[in-house]
Every structure is written in C-alpha cells, then in structure tokens.
GROMACS .gro file of C-alpha atoms in nm:
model
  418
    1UNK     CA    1  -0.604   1.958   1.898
    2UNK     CA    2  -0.959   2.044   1.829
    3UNK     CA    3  -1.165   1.892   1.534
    4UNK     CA    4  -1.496   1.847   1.713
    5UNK     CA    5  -1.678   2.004   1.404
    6UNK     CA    6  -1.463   1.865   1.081
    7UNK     CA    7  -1.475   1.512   1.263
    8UNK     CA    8  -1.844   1.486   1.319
    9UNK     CA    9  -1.912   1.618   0.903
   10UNK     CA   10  -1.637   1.339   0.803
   11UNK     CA   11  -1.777   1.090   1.063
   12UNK     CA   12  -2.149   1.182   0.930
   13UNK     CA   13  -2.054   1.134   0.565
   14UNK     CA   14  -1.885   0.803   0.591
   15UNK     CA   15  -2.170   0.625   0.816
   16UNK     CA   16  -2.430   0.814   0.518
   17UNK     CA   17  -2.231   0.635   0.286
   18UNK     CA   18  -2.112   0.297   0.428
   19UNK     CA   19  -2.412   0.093   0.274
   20UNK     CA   20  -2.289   0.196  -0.024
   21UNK     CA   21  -1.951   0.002   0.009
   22UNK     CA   22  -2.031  -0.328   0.201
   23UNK     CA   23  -2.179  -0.487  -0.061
   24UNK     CA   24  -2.322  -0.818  -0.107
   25UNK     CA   25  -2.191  -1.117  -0.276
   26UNK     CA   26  -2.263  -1.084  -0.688
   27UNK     CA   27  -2.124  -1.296  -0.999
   28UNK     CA   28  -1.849  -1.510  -0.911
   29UNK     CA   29  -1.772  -1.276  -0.600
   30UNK     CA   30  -1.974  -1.522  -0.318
   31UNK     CA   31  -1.883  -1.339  -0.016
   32UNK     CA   32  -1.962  -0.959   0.126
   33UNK     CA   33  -1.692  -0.712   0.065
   34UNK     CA   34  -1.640  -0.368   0.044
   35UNK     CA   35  -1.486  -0.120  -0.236
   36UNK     CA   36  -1.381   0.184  -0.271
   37UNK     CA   37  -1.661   0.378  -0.382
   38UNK     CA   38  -1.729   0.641  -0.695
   39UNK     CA   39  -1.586   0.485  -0.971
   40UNK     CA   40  -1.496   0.200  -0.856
   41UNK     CA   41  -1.831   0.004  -0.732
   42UNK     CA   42  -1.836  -0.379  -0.715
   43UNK     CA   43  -1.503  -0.414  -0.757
   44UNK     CA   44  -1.251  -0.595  -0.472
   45UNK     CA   45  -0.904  -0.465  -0.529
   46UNK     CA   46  -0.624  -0.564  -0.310
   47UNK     CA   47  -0.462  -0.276  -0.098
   48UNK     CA   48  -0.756  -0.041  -0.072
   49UNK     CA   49  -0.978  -0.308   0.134
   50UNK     CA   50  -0.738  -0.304   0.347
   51UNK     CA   51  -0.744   0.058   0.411
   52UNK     CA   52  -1.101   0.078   0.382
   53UNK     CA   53  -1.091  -0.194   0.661
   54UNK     CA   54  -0.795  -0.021   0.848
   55UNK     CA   55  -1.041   0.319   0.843
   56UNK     CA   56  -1.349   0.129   0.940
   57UNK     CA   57  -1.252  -0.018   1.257
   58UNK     CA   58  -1.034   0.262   1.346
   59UNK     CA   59  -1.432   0.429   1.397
   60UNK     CA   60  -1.532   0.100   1.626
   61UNK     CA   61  -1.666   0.396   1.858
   62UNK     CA   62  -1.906   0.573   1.657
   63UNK     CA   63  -2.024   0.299   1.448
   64UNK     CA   64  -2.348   0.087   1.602
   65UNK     CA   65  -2.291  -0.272   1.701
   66UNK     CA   66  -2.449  -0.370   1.423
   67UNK     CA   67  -2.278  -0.160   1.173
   68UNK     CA   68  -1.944  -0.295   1.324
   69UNK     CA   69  -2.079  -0.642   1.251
   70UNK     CA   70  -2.069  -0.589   0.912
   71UNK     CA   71  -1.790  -0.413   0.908
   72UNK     CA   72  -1.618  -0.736   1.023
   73UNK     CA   73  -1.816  -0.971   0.767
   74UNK     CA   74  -1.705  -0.790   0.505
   75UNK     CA   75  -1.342  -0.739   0.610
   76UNK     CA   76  -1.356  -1.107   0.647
   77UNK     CA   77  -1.537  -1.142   0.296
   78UNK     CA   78  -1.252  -0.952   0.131
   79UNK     CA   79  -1.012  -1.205   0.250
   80UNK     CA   80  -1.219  -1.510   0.150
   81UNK     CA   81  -1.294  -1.365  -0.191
   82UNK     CA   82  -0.945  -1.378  -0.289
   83UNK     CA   83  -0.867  -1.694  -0.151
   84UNK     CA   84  -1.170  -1.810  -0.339
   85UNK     CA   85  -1.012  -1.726  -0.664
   86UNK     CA   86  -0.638  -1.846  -0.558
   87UNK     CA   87  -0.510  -2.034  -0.865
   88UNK     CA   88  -0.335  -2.396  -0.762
   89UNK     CA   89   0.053  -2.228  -0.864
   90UNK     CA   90  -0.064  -1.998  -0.562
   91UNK     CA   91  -0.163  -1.695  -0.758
   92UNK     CA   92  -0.379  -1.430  -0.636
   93UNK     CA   93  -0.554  -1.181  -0.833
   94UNK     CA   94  -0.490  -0.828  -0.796
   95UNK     CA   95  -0.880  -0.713  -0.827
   96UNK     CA   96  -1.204  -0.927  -0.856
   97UNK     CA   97  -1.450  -0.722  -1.083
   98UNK     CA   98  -1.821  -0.808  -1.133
   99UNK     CA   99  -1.863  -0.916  -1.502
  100UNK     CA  100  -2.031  -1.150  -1.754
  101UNK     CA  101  -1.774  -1.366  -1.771
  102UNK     CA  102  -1.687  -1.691  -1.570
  103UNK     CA  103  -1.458  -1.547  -1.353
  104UNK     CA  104  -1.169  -1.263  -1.294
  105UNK     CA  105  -0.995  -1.140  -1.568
  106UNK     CA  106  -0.674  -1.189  -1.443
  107UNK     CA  107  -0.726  -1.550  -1.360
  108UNK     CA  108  -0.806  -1.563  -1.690
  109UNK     CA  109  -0.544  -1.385  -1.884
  110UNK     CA  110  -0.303  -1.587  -1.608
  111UNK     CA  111  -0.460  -1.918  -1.779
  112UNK     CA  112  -0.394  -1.798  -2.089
  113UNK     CA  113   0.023  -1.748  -2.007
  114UNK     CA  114   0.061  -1.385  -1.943
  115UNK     CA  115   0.243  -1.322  -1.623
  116UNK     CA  116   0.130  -0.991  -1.450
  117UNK     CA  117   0.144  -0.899  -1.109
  118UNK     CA  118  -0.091  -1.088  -0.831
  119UNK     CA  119  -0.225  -0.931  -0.517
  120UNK     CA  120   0.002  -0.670  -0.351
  121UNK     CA  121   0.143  -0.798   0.019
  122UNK     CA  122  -0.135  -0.670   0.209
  123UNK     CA  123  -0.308  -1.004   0.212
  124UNK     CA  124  -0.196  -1.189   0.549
  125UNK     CA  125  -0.169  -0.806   0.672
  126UNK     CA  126  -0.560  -0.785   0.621
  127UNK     CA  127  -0.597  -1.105   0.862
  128UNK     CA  128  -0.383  -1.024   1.073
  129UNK     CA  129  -0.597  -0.645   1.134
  130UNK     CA  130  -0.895  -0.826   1.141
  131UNK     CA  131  -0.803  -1.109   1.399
  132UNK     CA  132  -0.584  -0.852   1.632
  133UNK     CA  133  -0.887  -0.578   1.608
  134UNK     CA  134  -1.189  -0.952   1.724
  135UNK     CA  135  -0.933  -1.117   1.913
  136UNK     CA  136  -1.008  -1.453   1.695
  137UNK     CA  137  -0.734  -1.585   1.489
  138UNK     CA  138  -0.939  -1.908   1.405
  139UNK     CA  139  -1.116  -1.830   1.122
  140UNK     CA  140  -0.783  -1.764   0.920
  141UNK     CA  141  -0.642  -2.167   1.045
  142UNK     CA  142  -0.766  -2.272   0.712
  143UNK     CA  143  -0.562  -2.012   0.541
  144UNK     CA  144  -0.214  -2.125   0.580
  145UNK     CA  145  -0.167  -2.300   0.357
  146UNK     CA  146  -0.301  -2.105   0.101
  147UNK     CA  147  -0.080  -1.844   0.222
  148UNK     CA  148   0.255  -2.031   0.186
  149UNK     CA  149   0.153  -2.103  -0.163
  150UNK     CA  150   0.106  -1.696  -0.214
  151UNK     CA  151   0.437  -1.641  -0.081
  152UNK     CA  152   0.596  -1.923  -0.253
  153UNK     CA  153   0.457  -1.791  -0.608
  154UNK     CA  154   0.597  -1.437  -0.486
  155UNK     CA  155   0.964  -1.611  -0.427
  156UNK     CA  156   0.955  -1.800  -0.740
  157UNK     CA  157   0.803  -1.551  -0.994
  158UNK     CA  158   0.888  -1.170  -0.842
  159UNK     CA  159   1.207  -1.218  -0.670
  160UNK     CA  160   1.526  -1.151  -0.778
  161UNK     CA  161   1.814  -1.386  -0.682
  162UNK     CA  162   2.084  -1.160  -0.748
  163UNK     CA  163   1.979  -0.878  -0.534
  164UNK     CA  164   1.740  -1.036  -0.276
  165UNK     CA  165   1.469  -0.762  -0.366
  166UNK     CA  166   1.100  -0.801  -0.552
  167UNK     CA  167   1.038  -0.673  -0.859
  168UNK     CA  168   0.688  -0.587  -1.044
  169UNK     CA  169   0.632  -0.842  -1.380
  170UNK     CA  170   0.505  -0.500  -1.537
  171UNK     CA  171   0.322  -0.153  -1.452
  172UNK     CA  172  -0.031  -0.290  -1.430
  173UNK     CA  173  -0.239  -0.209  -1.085
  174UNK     CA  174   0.130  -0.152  -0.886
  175UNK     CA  175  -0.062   0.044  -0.618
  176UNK     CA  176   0.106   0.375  -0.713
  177UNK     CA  177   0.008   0.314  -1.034
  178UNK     CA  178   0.203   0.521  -1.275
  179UNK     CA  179   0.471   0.587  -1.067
  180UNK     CA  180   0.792   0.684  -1.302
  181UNK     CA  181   0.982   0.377  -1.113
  182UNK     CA  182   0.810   0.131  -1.242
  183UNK     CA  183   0.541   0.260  -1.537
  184UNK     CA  184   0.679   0.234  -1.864
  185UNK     CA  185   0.991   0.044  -1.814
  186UNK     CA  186   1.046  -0.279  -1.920
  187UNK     CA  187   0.898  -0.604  -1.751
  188UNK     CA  188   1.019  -0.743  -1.410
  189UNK     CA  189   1.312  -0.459  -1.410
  190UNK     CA  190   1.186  -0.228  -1.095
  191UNK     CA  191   1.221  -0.362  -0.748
  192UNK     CA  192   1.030  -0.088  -0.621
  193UNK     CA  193   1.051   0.009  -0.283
  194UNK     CA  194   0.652   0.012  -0.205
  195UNK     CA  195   0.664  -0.362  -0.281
  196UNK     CA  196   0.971  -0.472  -0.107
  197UNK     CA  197   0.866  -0.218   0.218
  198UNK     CA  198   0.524  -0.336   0.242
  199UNK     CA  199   0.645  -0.680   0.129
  200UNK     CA  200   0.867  -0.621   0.531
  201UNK     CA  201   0.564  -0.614   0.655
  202UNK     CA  202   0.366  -0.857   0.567
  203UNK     CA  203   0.613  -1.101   0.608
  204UNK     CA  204   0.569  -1.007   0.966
  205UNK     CA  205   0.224  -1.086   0.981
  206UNK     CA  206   0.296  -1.436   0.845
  207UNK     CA  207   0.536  -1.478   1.136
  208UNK     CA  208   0.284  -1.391   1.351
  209UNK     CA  209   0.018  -1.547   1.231
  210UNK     CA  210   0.244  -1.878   1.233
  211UNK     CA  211   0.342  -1.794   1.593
  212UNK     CA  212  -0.033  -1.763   1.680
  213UNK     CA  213  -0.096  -2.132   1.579
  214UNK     CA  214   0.213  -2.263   1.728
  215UNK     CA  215   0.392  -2.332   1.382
  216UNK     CA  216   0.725  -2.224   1.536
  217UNK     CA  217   0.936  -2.379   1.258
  218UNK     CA  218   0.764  -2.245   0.955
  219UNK     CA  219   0.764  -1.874   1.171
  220UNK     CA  220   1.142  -1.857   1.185
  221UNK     CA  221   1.173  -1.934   0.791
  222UNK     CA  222   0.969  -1.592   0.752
  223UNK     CA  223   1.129  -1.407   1.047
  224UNK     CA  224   1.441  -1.454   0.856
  225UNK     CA  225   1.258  -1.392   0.468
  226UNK     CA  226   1.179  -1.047   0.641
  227UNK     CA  227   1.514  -1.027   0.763
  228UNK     CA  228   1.703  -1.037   0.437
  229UNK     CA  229   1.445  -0.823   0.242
  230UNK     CA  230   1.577  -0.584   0.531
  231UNK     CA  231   1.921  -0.625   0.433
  232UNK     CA  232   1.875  -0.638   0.091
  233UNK     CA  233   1.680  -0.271   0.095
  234UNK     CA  234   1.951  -0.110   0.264
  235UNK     CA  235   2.185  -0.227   0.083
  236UNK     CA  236   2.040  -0.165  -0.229
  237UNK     CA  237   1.748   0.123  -0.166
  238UNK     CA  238   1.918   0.345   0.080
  239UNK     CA  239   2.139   0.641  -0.102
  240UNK     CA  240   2.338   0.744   0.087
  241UNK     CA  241   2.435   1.095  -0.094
  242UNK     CA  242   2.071   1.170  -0.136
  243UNK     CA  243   1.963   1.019   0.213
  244UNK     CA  244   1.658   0.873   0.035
  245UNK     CA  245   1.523   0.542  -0.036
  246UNK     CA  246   1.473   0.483  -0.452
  247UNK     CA  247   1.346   0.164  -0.612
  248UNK     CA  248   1.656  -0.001  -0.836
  249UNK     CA  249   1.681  -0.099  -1.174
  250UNK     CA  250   1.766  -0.459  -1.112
  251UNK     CA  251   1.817  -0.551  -1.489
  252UNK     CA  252   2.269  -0.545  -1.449
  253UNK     CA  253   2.503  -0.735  -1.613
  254UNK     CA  254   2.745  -0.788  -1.800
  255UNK     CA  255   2.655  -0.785  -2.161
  256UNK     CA  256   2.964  -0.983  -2.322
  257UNK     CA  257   2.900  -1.018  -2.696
  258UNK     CA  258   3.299  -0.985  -2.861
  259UNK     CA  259   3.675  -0.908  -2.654
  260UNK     CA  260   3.525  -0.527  -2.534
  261UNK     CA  261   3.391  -0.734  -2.200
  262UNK     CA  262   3.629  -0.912  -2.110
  263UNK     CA  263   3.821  -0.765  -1.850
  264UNK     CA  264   3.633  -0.647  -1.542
  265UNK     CA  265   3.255  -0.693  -1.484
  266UNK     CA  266   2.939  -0.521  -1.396
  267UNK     CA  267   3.004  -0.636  -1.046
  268UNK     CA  268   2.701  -0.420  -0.862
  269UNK     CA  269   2.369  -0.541  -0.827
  270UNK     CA  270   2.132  -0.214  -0.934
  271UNK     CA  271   2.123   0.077  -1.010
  272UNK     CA  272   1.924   0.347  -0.780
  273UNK     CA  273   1.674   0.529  -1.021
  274UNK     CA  274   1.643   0.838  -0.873
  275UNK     CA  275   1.318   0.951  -0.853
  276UNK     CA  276   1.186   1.065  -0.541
  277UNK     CA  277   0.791   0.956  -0.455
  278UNK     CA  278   0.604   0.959  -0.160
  279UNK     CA  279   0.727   0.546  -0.133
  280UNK     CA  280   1.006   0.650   0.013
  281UNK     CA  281   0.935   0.687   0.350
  282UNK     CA  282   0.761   0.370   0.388
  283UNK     CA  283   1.072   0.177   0.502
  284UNK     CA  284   0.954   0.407   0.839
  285UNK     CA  285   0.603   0.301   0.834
  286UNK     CA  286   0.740  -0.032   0.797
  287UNK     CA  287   0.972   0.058   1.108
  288UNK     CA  288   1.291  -0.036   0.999
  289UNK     CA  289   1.469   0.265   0.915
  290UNK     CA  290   1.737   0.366   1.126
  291UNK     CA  291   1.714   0.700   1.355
  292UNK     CA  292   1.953   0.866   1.081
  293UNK     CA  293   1.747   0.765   0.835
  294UNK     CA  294   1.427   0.878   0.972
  295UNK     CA  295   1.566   1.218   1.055
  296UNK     CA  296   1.740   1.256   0.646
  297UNK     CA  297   1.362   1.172   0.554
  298UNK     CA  298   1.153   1.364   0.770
  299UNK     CA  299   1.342   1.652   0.590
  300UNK     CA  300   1.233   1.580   0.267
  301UNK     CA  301   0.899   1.524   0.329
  302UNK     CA  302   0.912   1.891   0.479
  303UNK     CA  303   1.068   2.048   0.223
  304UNK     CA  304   0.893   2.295   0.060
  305UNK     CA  305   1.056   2.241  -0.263
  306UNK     CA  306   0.997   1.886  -0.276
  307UNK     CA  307   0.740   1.717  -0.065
  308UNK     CA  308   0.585   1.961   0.168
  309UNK     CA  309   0.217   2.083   0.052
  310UNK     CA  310  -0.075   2.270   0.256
  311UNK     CA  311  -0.260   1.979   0.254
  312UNK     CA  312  -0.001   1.688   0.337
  313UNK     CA  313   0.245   1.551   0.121
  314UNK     CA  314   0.262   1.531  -0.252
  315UNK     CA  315   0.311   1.179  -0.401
  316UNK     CA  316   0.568   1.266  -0.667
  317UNK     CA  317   0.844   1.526  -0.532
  318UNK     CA  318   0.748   1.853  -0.679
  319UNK     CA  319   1.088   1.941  -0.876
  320UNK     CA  320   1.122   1.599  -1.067
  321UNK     CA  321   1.041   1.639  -1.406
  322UNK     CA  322   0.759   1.382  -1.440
  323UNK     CA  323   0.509   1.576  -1.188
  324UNK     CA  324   0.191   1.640  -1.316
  325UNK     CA  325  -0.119   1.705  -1.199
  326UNK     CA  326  -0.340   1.607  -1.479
  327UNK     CA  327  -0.702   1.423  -1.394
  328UNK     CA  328  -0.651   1.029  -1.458
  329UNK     CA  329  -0.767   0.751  -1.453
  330UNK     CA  330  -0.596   0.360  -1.549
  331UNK     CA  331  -0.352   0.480  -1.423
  332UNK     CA  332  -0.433   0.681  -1.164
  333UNK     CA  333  -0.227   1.016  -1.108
  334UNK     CA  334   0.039   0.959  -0.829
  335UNK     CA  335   0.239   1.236  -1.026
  336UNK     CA  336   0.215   1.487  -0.745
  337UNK     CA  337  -0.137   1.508  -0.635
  338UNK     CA  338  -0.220   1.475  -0.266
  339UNK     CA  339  -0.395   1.145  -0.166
  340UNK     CA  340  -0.478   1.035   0.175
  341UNK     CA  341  -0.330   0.712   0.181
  342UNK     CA  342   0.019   0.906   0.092
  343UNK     CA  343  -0.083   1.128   0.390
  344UNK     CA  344  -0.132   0.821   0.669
  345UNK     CA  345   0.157   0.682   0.603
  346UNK     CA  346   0.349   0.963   0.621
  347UNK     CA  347   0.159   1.054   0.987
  348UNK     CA  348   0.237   0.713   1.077
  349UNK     CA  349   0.601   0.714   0.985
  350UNK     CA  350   0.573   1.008   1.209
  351UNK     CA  351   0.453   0.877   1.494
  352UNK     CA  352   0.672   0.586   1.503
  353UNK     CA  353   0.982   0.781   1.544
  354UNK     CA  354   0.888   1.003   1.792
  355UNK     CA  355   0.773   1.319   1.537
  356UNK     CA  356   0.493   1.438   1.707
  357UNK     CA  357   0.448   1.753   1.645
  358UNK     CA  358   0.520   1.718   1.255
  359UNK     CA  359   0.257   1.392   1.260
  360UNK     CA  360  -0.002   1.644   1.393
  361UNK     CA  361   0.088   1.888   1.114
  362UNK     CA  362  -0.027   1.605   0.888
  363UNK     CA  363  -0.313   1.534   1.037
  364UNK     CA  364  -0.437   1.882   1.084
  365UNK     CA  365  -0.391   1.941   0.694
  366UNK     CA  366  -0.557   1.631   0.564
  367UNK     CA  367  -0.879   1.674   0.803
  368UNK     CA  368  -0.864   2.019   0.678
  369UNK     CA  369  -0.822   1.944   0.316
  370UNK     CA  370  -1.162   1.650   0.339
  371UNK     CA  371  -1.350   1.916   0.517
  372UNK     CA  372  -1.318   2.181   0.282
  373UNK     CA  373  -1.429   1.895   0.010
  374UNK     CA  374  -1.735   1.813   0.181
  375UNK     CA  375  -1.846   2.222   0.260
  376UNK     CA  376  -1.765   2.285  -0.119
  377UNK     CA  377  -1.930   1.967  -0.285
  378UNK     CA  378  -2.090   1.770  -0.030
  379UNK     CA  379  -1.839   1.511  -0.140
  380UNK     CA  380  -1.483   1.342  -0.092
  381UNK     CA  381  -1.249   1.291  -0.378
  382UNK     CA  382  -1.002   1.081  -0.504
  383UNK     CA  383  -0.731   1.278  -0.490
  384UNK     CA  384  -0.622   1.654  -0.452
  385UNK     CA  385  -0.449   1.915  -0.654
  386UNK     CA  386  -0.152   2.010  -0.353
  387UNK     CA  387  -0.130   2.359  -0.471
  388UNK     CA  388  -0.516   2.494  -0.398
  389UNK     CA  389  -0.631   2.130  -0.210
  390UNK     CA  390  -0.918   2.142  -0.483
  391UNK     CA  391  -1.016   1.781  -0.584
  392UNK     CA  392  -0.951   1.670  -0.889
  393UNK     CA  393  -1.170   1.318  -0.993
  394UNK     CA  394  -1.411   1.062  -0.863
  395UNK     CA  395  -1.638   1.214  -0.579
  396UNK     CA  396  -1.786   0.964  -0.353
  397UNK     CA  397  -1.439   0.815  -0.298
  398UNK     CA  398  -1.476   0.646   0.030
  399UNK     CA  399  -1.184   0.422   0.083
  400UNK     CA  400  -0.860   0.557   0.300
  401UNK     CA  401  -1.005   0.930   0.304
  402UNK     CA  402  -1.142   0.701   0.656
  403UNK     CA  403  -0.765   0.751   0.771
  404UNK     CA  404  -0.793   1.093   0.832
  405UNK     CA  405  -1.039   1.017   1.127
  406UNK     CA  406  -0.777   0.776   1.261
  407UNK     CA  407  -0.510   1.019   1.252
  408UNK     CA  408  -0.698   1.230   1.455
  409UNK     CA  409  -0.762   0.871   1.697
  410UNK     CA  410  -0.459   0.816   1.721
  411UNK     CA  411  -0.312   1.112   1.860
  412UNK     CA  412  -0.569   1.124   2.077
  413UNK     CA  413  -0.464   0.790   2.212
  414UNK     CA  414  -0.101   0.897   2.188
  415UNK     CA  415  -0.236   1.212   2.466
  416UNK     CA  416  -0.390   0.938   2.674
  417UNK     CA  417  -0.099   0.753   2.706
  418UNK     CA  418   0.149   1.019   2.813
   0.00000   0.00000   0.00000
C-alpha cells in the first residue's frame, strides 16, 4: 500500500503543529500536557490525551529525539495533572480547563454535591502506553494507590449491582457525547457499552500494572473485575437477533404500588436499547468478542445501509432515526459524522481478528479523507460529513486525526512480520 505522498503532508502538518499542543503548565494545571487543538486549547480532557499520546509515539520515527522527549513529558504530565486534582473519595475529573477560578470546575461542582461522571477508563491505560512505549514502569509506583481509589469510586458510584455493568451518572462529557444511548435519558440509567468495553480494558492495565510491581494479590482481584464485566456484557450487551452489541437500560423492576404486581416479576436485568453506534464494535478492539461475533459485526460495519461510508465508518448507523449531521458543539455530533477515532478503532478491531484486507480499506479511506482536508484548507477537522468527506467544524484539530498515520504503521509492521 502506497501513501508516500499523503503520509509525508499529514506527517509535515502534525510536527508544524505539535508546539501548539504540548503546552506548558498554566493556572492550577502544574505539569506539561497536551490538548486537542482548535477549539479546544489549554484544556486536559480525559480520552483524547490518550489518543493524542497513542498518535504521538506511534510517529517515534519521524519525530527528533528531542521532540520525542517532550512528547513523553507531556504524556507523563497528562497523567500527573489528573492525579493532581484526585479528590480524597477517589474522584477524578473528566477535563482540567484553564480558568480564573481556584481550581476545576468539576471538582468544584463535585464539592458542592452534584454527582457527574469522573474521568473515562483510559487513565491506568495512559500509563500503561507510556511505560510499555520507555520501558520504565517506576514513575507510575506512586500511583497505585491513587488508582485503587479511582476504581473503588467507579465500583461504588457507577456500577450497577444487579447487572454487573457501569452506567453514566448523566450525559455530560460521555466521550461520544450525544450519543442517543445515553444523552437525554434519565441519570445513571445507560450502561453503555463504550464505558463497560473500554472499562475491559483498562481493568487490564491495572492487572498489569499490579503484576509489574509484584502485587500478585491485588492483580487477581482485577483479573477477575475484568472477568465479570466480560460476562456481564455478553450477557446483557450481546443481541443475539440483531448480532450487535447495544448499551441497556438498566433502570428494571418491578414497580408494585396496589394487587396488579403481584404475581410474577420483572425478572430480567435490562433492556437492550437498540440503537446501533459506532460503540459497538469495541467489545473487538477490546478483544473479547467471540469469532461469531466478530464476523456478525464486521458485516455491519460494511454495510452500506448502515455503517459503511467512503471515508470510514459513520458513528451513528445511517438508517436510525436520530442521524444527523448538523455542525455541533457541547455536545459534539457523533450522530453520523465520520471521526477518526471511530475509524482506528474500527481498523484495530480489524486487525485483531484477522480482517486484513477490510482494516486496509479503513485505513486507505481515512488517510484519504485527512489528505483531501489538508489540499482543500491547509487544515484537519474535527469531524467529517460521510457522504462528500467535507469537514464540518474546528480546523486545527490535532488530536486522534495522528491515528491515521498509525494505521498506515501498523500494517506496515503487520507486512514485516509475515
């Protein structure tokens, strides 16, 4: 596969641009860290600086030895910027913003007694990149225990004991953020299969990051966490009409109020709300969807009539009702439009099974779909209209438009090993 010319424009716009997010510690933010770009400067939010970070050393070949240096500081930064603003129940904030005031606004609104969500699982997944990509595990020793208090204020405040899956505490910064799941409904009634799949997998990183420092005991009490979240999906996510994984409406019971309910219960534990998004295959990226499953999936996401676009997938299947395609932004529009985080993980998923050919599809699309951005505006975008793979908001979006340079990496490497 030949890219020689698209990868050298993307290469040459990210290094143009990579001063621009590593930046320096500000306000109550005291370490480096990096952010998205565009419209989001200054700002540390959870997931994306770990794709940023995922993108950045992924390009540990074309960046200088200094560059990478930084690269590193700053990954590390993230990590100890949202330790630094860990509250002592073991909350940590979503995003850490640059303001006036003494410190995040979510720390502060959690002070105050409103529960809302706390930093996706892609926390101990950051450390564990970092330390697998430098070979030094160290620096995250002082972390652990900071960690098990994270996880423990997960299990106590987002898990739900009758099902064994998490659930959101509302629709504010869920990632995907207005998908139909989870946006609008009421409070800490989604378990929504983007939390509970990446949720598998950072709860493998703990185990391994346990391992690592020979806490053997404390590893098998996650190995087995990750084991019945496992469970719990596939018991609960997996339809097996649809052959599709759906977040669940976890708010079931039995409502008794006179002698209507008395004979037999709600005896099932959710109820599948069918609405199929792009966070469906990550149970693959995650790697623990069965061959069957894999297969049933890699059909929808080539469907033309669902997932399939020009330009990769589309984040919102294309016949559900909700899609849309409007410019957005709190929320951002996962209604549909392309974005390339959407696109890696569905490469990924890909490669992980075996799909080659189809992962290369992806990868061929999304490198062309960047490239065109840059010729046209000299730019990258947020996201992409999946019809005409114009962009539609916030040029100078660095973030996990990176990942299209490691798709092409990775197949590379893929060649070299065969």
């Amino acid at each position: 596969m030949r890219f020689a010319e698209e990868r050298r424009r993307l290469e040459a716009f990210i290094l143009d641009n990579l001063d621009g997010v590593l930046k320096r510690p500000h306000s109550f933010i005291r370490y480096p860290f990096i952010d998205p770009g565009s419209v989001y400067d200054r700002n540390v939010w959870d997931w994306d600086t770990y794709w940023s970070v995922y993108g950045l050393l992924g390009m540990k070949d074309v960046l200088s030895p200094q560059q990478l240096a930084r690269v590193i500081e700053h990954a590390k930064g993230n990590v100890h910027n949202f330790f630094d603003h860990q509250l002592e129940d073991g909350y940590i904030p979503m995003m850490i913003e640059v303001a006036d005031w003494p410190e995040p606004y979510l720390n502060m609104m959690r002070k105050q007694g409103v529960h809302m969500n706390m930093h996706k699982p892609f926390l101990c997944s950051q450390i564990a990149l970092i330390s697998r990509f430098t070979g030094d595990w160290s620096w995250a020793e002082g972390y652990i225990e900071n960690l098990e208090r994270y996880f423990a204020c997960y299990d106590r405040e987002f898990f739900n004991e009758n099902c064994g899956l998490y659930v959101w505490i509302d629709d504010i910064m869920i990632g995907m953020d207005n998908d139909p799941a989870s946006f609008g409904r009421p409070k800490s009634s989604t378990a929504n299969i983007y939390l509970n799949s990446f949720m598998v997998c950072e709860l493998q990183c703990m185990v391994d990051l346990l391992n690592i420092f020979g806490r053997y005991d404390r590893a098998s009490v996650y190995r087995e966490k990750r084991r019945r979240l496992i469970d719990a999906i596939q018991s609960e996510c997996w339809d097996r009409r649809d052959r599709f994984f759906y977040s669940v409406d976890v708010d079931i019971r039995t409502r008794k109020f006179d002698w209507f309910h008395q004979g037999l219960g709600v005896f099932w534990k959710t109820l599948p709300i069918k609405i199929r998004t792009w966070s469906g295959f990550i149970p693959m990226y995650a790697g623990f969807a069965s061959r069957d499953q894999a297969e049933a999936l890699v059909k929808h996401m080539f469907d033309p009539e669902t997932f399939e676009s020009d330009f990769g997938v589309t984040t919102l299947a294309k016949d559900e009702r909700m899609f849309d395609l409007s410019a957005t932004n709190t929320p951002s529009n996962w209604l549909g439009p392309v974005w390339l985080v959407a696109n890696y993980v569905a490469f990924r998923t890909l490669m992980n099974y075996g799909y080659r050919r189809e992962a290369e599809c992806i990868c061929q699309r999304s490198v062309r779909l960047l490239d065109a951005d840059l010729r046209t505006t000299g730019s990258l975008h947020e996201y992409y209209d999946p019809f005409t793979g114009k962009p539609v908001m916030n040029g100078g979006f660095i973030n996990w438009n990176i990942l299209a340079l490691n798709m092409l990496r990775e197949l590379e490497e893929s060649d070299a090993a065969d």
